[in-house]
Each structure stands twice: as structure tokens, then as C-alpha cells.
Amino acid sequence: MNLKEIQPDVYYCGVNDRVSTLFEGLWPLPNGVSYNSYIVRGPEKTALIDTVHEANTPEFFHALGVSGNASEERVKIDYLIVNHMEPDHSGAIPLLLRAYPDLKIVANRVAIGMIKSFYGISQPEVFLEIKDGDTLSLGEGMELKFLLTPMVHWPETMMTWLEARKTLFTGDAFGTFGALDGGIVDDELDTELYRSEMYRYYSNIVGKYGVPVQRAMAKALPLGAEWVCPTHGPVWHTHLQEAVSLYDRLSRQEWEDGVTIIYGTMYGNTGEAADAIARRLKERGVKTVKVHNASHSTLSEMISDAFRYKGLIVGSPTYNGNLFPPVEALMKSMEVREVKGKIFACFGNYAWAPAATKILNDKGTALGWDNMGSFTVKMAMDSSAYDSAAGVADSVAEALLS
Ligand SMILES: [Fe+2]
Ligand SMILES: [Fe+2]
């Protein structure tokens, strides 16, 4: 048994993943990730809230004392509460049921359907189906309440509220990349790392679901949680307001002052235009300027900064009569996430048939962004291209700082 007490009767039994290189097979994990699972002990019953990725079942089972080592003290569990069915949290369910054959799975109707589809578990006696607002008593004074919060980040997602400890178990909401280096609760950790990873996690994973996140926050936050236990990253307590405010701003698409410049380049010419814009922005007083070469930065990092800052300037060579593929992927990511309200400008490059600037302009217009202008470079930068770069930077800086 390797449980970490967070509060009286509330324990952490999650795991760190510093092995996987990509989350969802897509998003890099340079700092790892944690799959958080929690135990709530009542006077009569004990509930486990969410499980872990299937690959991490061994250490999860060590935490629960069911690894097969006879010297371990086994944690008694009566209920498994399923807040979220994505396999990074549900993967251990089949083995958990083998270890605890009498376990009751407490889940909503949509989650129960998913448990059947993912794992073939369908015996009705296993399930205790709950609806929005239902409660489950773990004995006197320890009651769990379930809040359905669909699309944060799947349709079955819900949160679990433990009034007795002012603790909210939120699933992926308020989650972040980054394994938990020793501590579990925010004040035991260097929260700076998790804050920057939260931008990346939110924009990459949850970014499309801003409206459901707002709805969920409006439903859950009036409960007055003092402890927020997400399925990834630290438990928020001392820094709870910062985490809530960051999620609130991002889900309302309220962007920070600053400009992200993302460019593709084959031979450096479009990159030269990007640097000219970046320097001019600084000269014009823009404090935060982030520049990404789309062939070098990951899509994950680019989405994160493109999401975070209000200004977005995108440049691309014309490639096969289209955008340079990594730039196209970035623009597609913005479209899929329905990113609104950017101060936008763009620039393109071509050798014989110009296309990139027009495509970028069209995409910015389709997204409803404030278009501050564009320019096109023919192969290499010249004095007129430098003037155009300065002009675009001036317009963006003015719009941002006004
Ligand atoms: Fe998820
Ligand atoms: Fe997750």
C-alpha cells in the first residue's frame, strides 16, 4: 500500500508516466504526465475515483496493495467512481475488477455505455447508474455528489463533490501535463512548470471545448471548493485561484497581450521576414513576442502560444500551390478549436506562383480574426519586403497596444 494522504480520509493513489513520449499518440510529454486517482474513505464505505492508464497498472496496484505481494496491506474499495472514460483514466478498470470482484462501478449512462464498448464489461450487477445531482453516502458525514459536466472533455465527463472536505474531483478540468515530482499538492511543487504546461494541456486537449468548460465551471465553482483534484497534474489548493482563473480565461478565449509569430521556411527567406517582424514588434513596445519555426517547434508548442497570446502572425512559403504542411496543420488546429478574436497578420513567399498569402488571408477571414494586413515575398527579402514586414508589425503592435 502506497497511499499519500492529501486530507483526512482523502488519499492519492495515482501514478507518474515518464515513459510515454506522446499523449494521445500526438502531444509530446517532455516533462511526463501523471494519471491521478484518488481514494475517499467514509465510516462505512470506500470509493476510488478514476483509475490510471493500463500500462501503469502495476504501480497503481502497488498503491492499492493488490499487486500479488502477500506482505502488502490491501486497500478496501467498495465503489469505483468513473468521472472520465478516456483510457488514460479507465485503462485499469478490467484488472481492477478482477482484483475487486465485488466492486460497484458508479457511473452515468453514457460512461456505462463506454465501459461496455471499451472493455466488454456489461453485467448489470456491476453498475450503479447515477444521474446529475445524485449522491452516494460513504457513511455518516461523507457524501459524494455527482455533477454531470459533458464535453469536459468527452460526453460522459462528470465531477464528484465531497462537501465534507470541500473537495472537487474534476476529471481533466484543471489538469496539466507534467509528472508529479515528489509532491502531490501544489504547495509541495514548483508550480511554474505546471502553469506553463497548463497552457499546453488546455490548448492541445481541451481547447475545442471552451463553452462546456464555462458551463461546468458555472455549475461547480459555486460549491466553494477549497481543494481541486484533477486527473492530471497537481492537486490545487494554495494556488487554486490561479488555476481556476487560467482555465476561466482560456475557456472564454480571453487572450494575453503578446504576439506569436509562426512561420514555415525551406531555405530561410520566410524566416528572415519573421525575424524582421519580431524585431519591429519589440521596437514598437510589444513585451512578449514568441517566434516558432514550424519545422522545428512541435505543433503542440505552437498551438499553445497561438492560443495564449492575442496577436498571431503566420508566414508560409507556397508549397505545391498550397501552404507549407506544418503551417497548414497549425491553421487547421486553430479552425478545429474555433479560435476567435485574434489580431492577425500574415505573409507568404513564392518562386513562380503565389498562393500562400491568399490562403492564409482567407483562413484568417474565415475564423473572423482582425486582419491587420499581409505581404508577399518573391523568393528573397528585399528592401520593399522589409518595409512591408515593418508595416505589418506596426499595425499589429498598434492594435495590440491601443
Ligand atoms: Fe480526457
Ligand atoms: Fe486525461
Coordinates of C-alpha atoms and ligand atoms in Angstrom, one line a residue:
M1 CA 0.0 0.0 0.0
N2 CA 1.4 3.3 -1.0
L3 CA -1.2 5.9 -0.4
K4 CA -0.5 9.6 0.1
E5 CA -2.9 11.4 2.4
I6 CA -4.0 14.7 0.9
Q7 CA -6.6 15.5 3.5
P8 CA -8.1 13.4 6.3
D9 CA -9.8 10.4 4.6
V10 CA -8.7 11.6 1.1
Y11 CA -5.7 9.8 -0.5
Y12 CA -3.8 10.0 -3.7
C13 CA -3.1 6.7 -5.5
G14 CA -2.2 7.9 -9.0
V15 CA 0.9 7.3 -11.0
N16 CA 3.6 9.1 -13.0
D17 CA 4.2 8.3 -16.6
R18 CA 7.7 9.3 -17.6
V19 CA 7.9 6.6 -20.3
S20 CA 5.3 7.6 -22.9
T21 CA 6.7 10.2 -25.4
L22 CA 3.3 11.2 -26.8
F23 CA 0.0 11.8 -25.1
E24 CA -3.0 10.6 -27.2
G25 CA -0.3 9.5 -29.7
L26 CA 0.1 13.1 -30.6
W27 CA 1.3 15.5 -27.9
P28 CA 4.9 15.4 -26.7
L29 CA 5.5 14.8 -23.0
P30 CA 8.9 16.3 -22.3
N31 CA 8.0 16.6 -18.6
G32 CA 5.9 13.4 -18.4
V33 CA 2.3 13.3 -17.2
S34 CA 0.5 11.9 -14.1
Y35 CA -2.7 9.9 -14.2
N36 CA -4.3 10.8 -10.9
S37 CA -6.6 8.5 -9.0
Y38 CA -8.0 9.2 -5.5
I39 CA -9.5 7.3 -2.6
V40 CA -12.1 8.7 -0.3
R41 CA -12.7 6.7 2.9
G42 CA -16.0 7.1 4.7
P43 CA -17.0 5.5 8.0
E44 CA -18.7 2.6 6.1
K45 CA -17.6 2.6 2.5
T46 CA -14.6 3.5 0.5
A47 CA -14.6 5.0 -3.0
L48 CA -11.9 5.1 -5.6
I49 CA -12.2 7.9 -8.1
D50 CA -10.9 7.2 -11.6
T51 CA -8.1 4.8 -12.3
V52 CA -4.9 5.1 -14.5
H53 CA -3.5 4.2 -17.9
E54 CA -3.5 0.4 -18.4
A55 CA 0.3 0.5 -18.9
N56 CA 0.7 1.9 -15.3
T57 CA -1.5 -0.7 -13.7
P58 CA 1.5 -2.4 -11.8
E59 CA 2.4 0.7 -9.8
F60 CA -1.3 1.6 -9.3
F61 CA -1.8 -1.9 -7.9
H62 CA 1.2 -1.4 -5.6
A63 CA -0.5 1.7 -4.3
L64 CA -3.7 -0.3 -3.6
G65 CA -1.9 -3.2 -2.2
V66 CA -3.2 -5.7 -4.7
S67 CA 0.0 -6.4 -6.7
G68 CA 0.1 -10.0 -5.5
N69 CA 2.8 -9.4 -2.9
A70 CA 1.4 -11.1 0.2
S71 CA 3.1 -8.7 2.6
E72 CA 1.1 -5.8 1.2
E73 CA -1.9 -4.4 3.0
R74 CA -4.8 -4.3 0.7
V75 CA -6.9 -1.2 0.4
K76 CA -10.6 -2.0 0.8
I77 CA -12.6 -0.5 -2.1
D78 CA -16.4 -0.6 -2.4
Y79 CA -17.0 1.8 -5.3
L80 CA -15.2 3.0 -8.4
I81 CA -16.4 6.4 -9.4
V82 CA -15.9 7.0 -13.1
N83 CA -15.6 10.7 -13.8
H84 CA -14.0 10.2 -17.2
M85 CA -13.7 7.3 -19.5
E86 CA -10.8 8.2 -21.7
P87 CA -8.4 5.2 -21.4
D88 CA -5.7 7.2 -19.7
H89 CA -8.1 7.1 -16.7
S90 CA -10.1 4.0 -17.3
G91 CA -7.5 1.6 -18.7
A92 CA -7.0 -0.2 -15.3
I93 CA -10.7 -1.0 -14.9
P94 CA -10.7 -4.5 -16.2
L95 CA -7.8 -5.6 -14.0
L96 CA -9.3 -3.7 -11.1
L97 CA -12.5 -5.7 -11.4
R98 CA -10.5 -8.9 -11.2
A99 CA -8.8 -7.7 -8.1
Y100 CA -12.1 -6.5 -6.6
P101 CA -14.8 -8.8 -8.0
D102 CA -17.5 -7.2 -5.7
L103 CA -16.7 -3.7 -6.8
K104 CA -19.6 -1.5 -7.9
I105 CA -18.9 0.9 -10.7
V106 CA -20.6 4.2 -10.2
A107 CA -21.1 6.0 -13.5
N108 CA -23.6 7.8 -15.6
R109 CA -25.4 6.3 -18.5
V110 CA -23.0 7.5 -21.2
A111 CA -20.0 6.3 -19.3
I112 CA -21.6 2.9 -18.7
G113 CA -22.1 2.5 -22.5
M114 CA -18.4 3.3 -23.0
I115 CA -17.2 0.8 -20.4
K116 CA -19.1 -1.8 -22.3
S117 CA -17.6 -0.7 -25.7
F118 CA -14.1 -0.3 -24.4
Y119 CA -13.8 -3.3 -22.1
G120 CA -16.8 -5.6 -22.7
I121 CA -18.0 -5.1 -19.2
S122 CA -21.8 -5.2 -19.3
Q123 CA -23.1 -7.3 -16.4
P124 CA -25.8 -5.0 -14.9
E125 CA -25.0 -6.0 -11.3
V126 CA -21.6 -4.3 -11.6
F127 CA -23.0 -0.9 -12.2
L128 CA -24.7 1.7 -10.1
E129 CA -26.0 4.2 -12.6
I130 CA -26.2 7.8 -11.4
K131 CA -27.7 11.0 -12.7
D132 CA -26.9 14.6 -12.4
G133 CA -27.1 15.8 -8.8
D134 CA -27.3 12.2 -7.3
T135 CA -25.5 11.5 -4.1
L136 CA -23.7 8.4 -2.7
S137 CA -23.1 8.0 1.0
L138 CA -19.9 6.5 2.3
G139 CA -21.3 6.6 5.8
E140 CA -22.3 9.5 8.1
G141 CA -20.9 12.8 7.1
M142 CA -19.2 11.6 4.0
E143 CA -21.4 12.0 1.0
L144 CA -20.3 12.2 -2.6
K145 CA -22.4 14.3 -5.1
F146 CA -22.1 13.9 -8.9
L147 CA -22.3 16.8 -11.3
L148 CA -22.6 15.9 -15.0
T149 CA -20.3 18.2 -17.0
P150 CA -20.5 16.8 -20.5
M151 CA -17.7 17.6 -23.0
V152 CA -15.0 18.4 -20.5
H153 CA -13.6 16.7 -22.3
W154 CA -15.8 13.8 -23.5
P155 CA -19.6 13.5 -23.5
E156 CA -19.6 11.3 -20.3
T157 CA -17.4 13.6 -18.2
M158 CA -18.6 14.4 -14.7
M159 CA -17.2 15.8 -11.5
T160 CA -17.5 14.5 -8.0
W161 CA -18.0 16.7 -5.0
L162 CA -17.1 15.8 -1.4
E163 CA -18.7 18.5 0.7
A164 CA -17.2 17.2 3.9
R165 CA -13.7 18.2 2.7
K166 CA -14.7 21.0 0.3
T167 CA -13.0 18.9 -2.4
L168 CA -14.0 18.7 -6.0
F169 CA -12.7 15.8 -8.2
T170 CA -12.8 17.4 -11.7
G171 CA -11.6 14.9 -14.2
D172 CA -9.5 16.6 -16.9
A173 CA -10.6 20.1 -16.0
F174 CA -7.8 22.0 -14.2
G175 CA -5.4 19.3 -15.4
T176 CA -2.0 19.8 -16.8
F177 CA 0.9 17.9 -18.3
G178 CA 4.0 17.3 -16.1
A179 CA 4.7 14.3 -13.9
L180 CA 4.4 15.0 -10.1
D181 CA 8.0 15.3 -8.9
G182 CA 7.6 14.2 -5.4
G183 CA 4.7 16.4 -4.2
I184 CA 1.1 15.9 -5.0
V185 CA -0.5 19.2 -3.7
D186 CA 0.5 22.4 -5.4
D187 CA 2.4 23.9 -2.5
E188 CA 4.7 21.0 -2.5
L189 CA 5.7 21.6 -6.1
D190 CA 7.3 24.1 -8.4
T191 CA 4.0 25.4 -9.8
E192 CA 5.8 27.5 -12.5
L193 CA 6.4 24.3 -14.6
Y194 CA 2.8 23.2 -14.3
R195 CA 1.5 26.7 -15.1
S196 CA 3.3 26.7 -18.5
E197 CA 2.2 23.1 -19.1
M198 CA -1.4 24.0 -18.3
Y199 CA -1.5 26.3 -21.4
R200 CA -0.2 23.5 -23.5
Y201 CA -2.6 20.9 -21.9
Y202 CA -5.6 23.2 -22.2
S203 CA -5.0 24.3 -25.7
N204 CA -4.0 20.9 -27.1
I205 CA -6.5 18.7 -25.3
V206 CA -9.5 20.7 -24.0
G207 CA -9.2 23.8 -26.3
K208 CA -12.1 22.9 -28.5
Y209 CA -14.5 22.7 -25.5
G210 CA -14.4 26.2 -24.1
V211 CA -18.2 26.6 -23.8
P212 CA -18.7 23.3 -22.0
V213 CA -15.8 24.2 -19.7
Q214 CA -17.5 27.5 -18.9
R215 CA -20.8 25.7 -18.2
A216 CA -19.0 23.2 -16.0
M217 CA -17.3 26.0 -14.0
A218 CA -20.6 27.8 -13.6
K219 CA -22.1 24.7 -12.1
A220 CA -19.2 23.5 -9.9
L221 CA -17.4 26.6 -8.7
P222 CA -20.3 28.0 -6.6
L223 CA -19.9 24.9 -4.4
G224 CA -16.9 26.7 -2.9
A225 CA -14.2 24.1 -3.4
E226 CA -11.0 24.6 -1.5
W227 CA -9.3 21.5 -2.9
V228 CA -9.5 20.7 -6.6
C229 CA -8.3 17.2 -7.6
P230 CA -7.9 16.8 -11.4
T231 CA -6.9 13.7 -13.3
H232 CA -3.5 15.2 -14.4
G233 CA -1.0 17.3 -12.5
P234 CA -1.1 18.8 -9.1
V235 CA -4.0 18.9 -6.6
W236 CA -4.9 22.6 -6.5
H237 CA -5.2 24.2 -3.0
T238 CA -2.9 27.1 -2.3
H239 CA -2.7 28.1 -5.9
L240 CA -6.3 27.1 -6.7
Q241 CA -7.4 30.6 -7.7
E242 CA -4.6 30.8 -10.3
A243 CA -5.5 27.5 -11.8
V244 CA -9.2 28.4 -11.9
S245 CA -8.5 31.8 -13.4
L246 CA -6.2 30.4 -16.1
Y247 CA -8.9 27.9 -17.1
D248 CA -11.5 30.6 -17.0
R249 CA -9.6 32.9 -19.2
L250 CA -8.6 30.3 -21.7
S251 CA -12.1 28.8 -22.0
R252 CA -13.5 32.3 -22.5
Q253 CA -10.8 32.8 -25.2
E254 CA -9.6 35.8 -23.3
W255 CA -6.1 36.2 -24.7
E256 CA -2.9 37.7 -23.1
D257 CA -1.1 40.6 -24.5
G258 CA 1.7 39.4 -26.8
V259 CA 2.3 38.2 -30.3
T260 CA 3.1 34.7 -31.6
I261 CA 4.8 34.5 -34.9
I262 CA 4.7 31.1 -36.6
Y263 CA 6.4 30.6 -39.9
G264 CA 7.4 27.8 -42.2
T265 CA 10.6 28.1 -44.2
M266 CA 12.6 25.9 -46.5
Y267 CA 15.7 28.0 -47.2
G268 CA 15.4 30.7 -44.6
N269 CA 13.8 33.5 -46.6
T270 CA 10.4 33.3 -45.0
G271 CA 12.2 33.0 -41.7
E272 CA 14.0 36.3 -42.4
A273 CA 10.7 38.0 -42.8
A274 CA 9.5 36.5 -39.4
D275 CA 12.6 37.9 -37.7
A276 CA 12.1 41.3 -39.3
I277 CA 8.6 41.4 -37.9
A278 CA 9.6 40.2 -34.5
R279 CA 12.3 42.9 -34.1
R280 CA 9.9 45.6 -35.2
L281 CA 7.3 44.5 -32.7
K282 CA 9.8 44.8 -29.9
E283 CA 10.8 48.2 -31.1
R284 CA 7.2 49.2 -31.0
G285 CA 6.9 48.1 -27.4
V286 CA 5.3 44.7 -27.6
K287 CA 6.7 43.0 -24.5
T288 CA 6.0 39.3 -25.3
V289 CA 6.9 38.0 -28.8
K290 CA 7.2 34.3 -29.3
V291 CA 8.6 33.0 -32.6
H292 CA 8.2 29.5 -33.9
N293 CA 9.8 27.9 -36.9
A294 CA 7.0 25.4 -37.8
S295 CA 9.6 22.8 -38.9
H296 CA 11.4 23.0 -35.5
S297 CA 8.7 23.7 -32.9
T298 CA 6.2 21.0 -32.2
L299 CA 2.6 21.5 -33.2
S300 CA 1.8 21.2 -29.5
E301 CA 4.0 24.2 -28.6
M302 CA 2.7 26.3 -31.5
I303 CA -0.9 25.7 -30.6
S304 CA -0.1 26.6 -27.0
D305 CA 1.4 30.0 -27.8
A306 CA -1.1 30.7 -30.7
F307 CA -3.8 30.1 -28.1
R308 CA -2.2 32.1 -25.3
Y309 CA -1.4 35.5 -27.0
K310 CA -3.8 37.9 -28.7
G311 CA -1.6 38.6 -31.7
L312 CA -0.9 35.9 -34.2
I313 CA 1.2 36.4 -37.3
V314 CA 1.6 33.5 -39.7
G315 CA 4.0 33.1 -42.6
S316 CA 4.4 30.3 -45.1
P317 CA 6.2 29.6 -48.4
T318 CA 3.9 28.5 -51.2
Y319 CA 4.4 24.7 -51.3
N320 CA 2.8 22.6 -54.1
G321 CA 0.4 25.5 -54.7
N322 CA -0.6 25.4 -51.0
L323 CA 0.6 26.2 -47.5
F324 CA 3.8 24.6 -46.1
P325 CA 2.4 21.5 -44.4
P326 CA 3.3 22.3 -40.8
V327 CA 1.8 25.7 -41.1
E328 CA -1.3 24.2 -42.6
A329 CA -1.5 21.9 -39.6
L330 CA -1.3 24.9 -37.3
M331 CA -4.1 26.7 -39.1
K332 CA -6.2 23.6 -39.1
S333 CA -5.7 23.3 -35.4
M334 CA -7.0 26.9 -34.9
E335 CA -10.0 26.1 -37.1
V336 CA -10.9 22.9 -35.3
R337 CA -10.6 24.7 -31.9
E338 CA -12.8 27.5 -33.2
V339 CA -10.2 30.1 -32.0
K340 CA -11.7 33.6 -32.1
G341 CA -10.6 37.1 -31.5
K342 CA -7.0 37.1 -32.7
I343 CA -5.2 40.2 -34.1
F344 CA -3.9 38.6 -37.2
A345 CA -1.5 39.3 -40.0
C346 CA 0.2 37.0 -42.5
F347 CA 2.9 36.8 -45.1
G348 CA 3.8 34.4 -47.8
N349 CA 6.6 33.6 -50.1
Y350 CA 6.7 32.1 -53.6
A351 CA 9.1 31.5 -56.5
W352 CA 6.8 31.3 -59.5
A353 CA 3.1 31.0 -58.5
P354 CA 2.0 32.9 -55.3
A355 CA -0.7 31.2 -53.2
A356 CA 0.3 31.1 -49.5
T357 CA -0.6 34.7 -48.6
K358 CA -4.0 34.4 -50.1
I359 CA -4.7 31.1 -48.4
L360 CA -3.6 32.5 -45.0
N361 CA -5.7 35.6 -45.5
D362 CA -8.7 33.5 -46.4
K363 CA -8.3 31.3 -43.4
G364 CA -7.9 34.3 -41.0
T365 CA -11.0 35.8 -42.5
A366 CA -13.0 32.6 -42.2
L367 CA -12.0 32.5 -38.5
G368 CA -13.3 36.1 -38.1
W369 CA -9.9 37.4 -36.9
D370 CA -9.0 41.1 -37.1
N371 CA -6.7 41.1 -40.2
M372 CA -4.0 43.8 -39.8
G373 CA -2.5 43.2 -43.2
S374 CA -0.3 40.9 -45.2
F375 CA 2.6 40.9 -47.7
T376 CA 4.2 38.6 -50.1
V377 CA 7.9 37.9 -50.6
K378 CA 9.2 36.8 -54.0
M379 CA 11.9 34.3 -53.1
A380 CA 14.3 36.5 -51.1
M381 CA 13.7 39.6 -48.9
D382 CA 14.5 42.9 -50.4
S383 CA 14.0 46.5 -49.2
S384 CA 10.4 46.6 -50.1
A385 CA 9.7 43.3 -48.3
Y386 CA 11.4 44.7 -45.2
D387 CA 9.2 47.8 -45.4
S388 CA 6.1 45.6 -45.7
A389 CA 7.3 43.5 -42.7
A390 CA 7.7 46.7 -40.7
G391 CA 4.3 47.9 -41.8
V392 CA 2.5 44.7 -40.7
A393 CA 4.4 44.7 -37.4
D394 CA 3.4 48.4 -36.8
S395 CA -0.3 47.6 -37.5
V396 CA -0.3 44.6 -35.2
A397 CA 1.5 46.5 -32.4
E398 CA -0.9 49.4 -32.7
A399 CA -3.9 47.2 -32.5
L400 CA -2.5 45.3 -29.5
L401 CA -1.3 48.3 -27.5
S402 CA -4.3 50.6 -28.2
Ligands
FE1 FE -9.6 13.2 -21.4
FE2 FE -7.0 12.7 -19.2

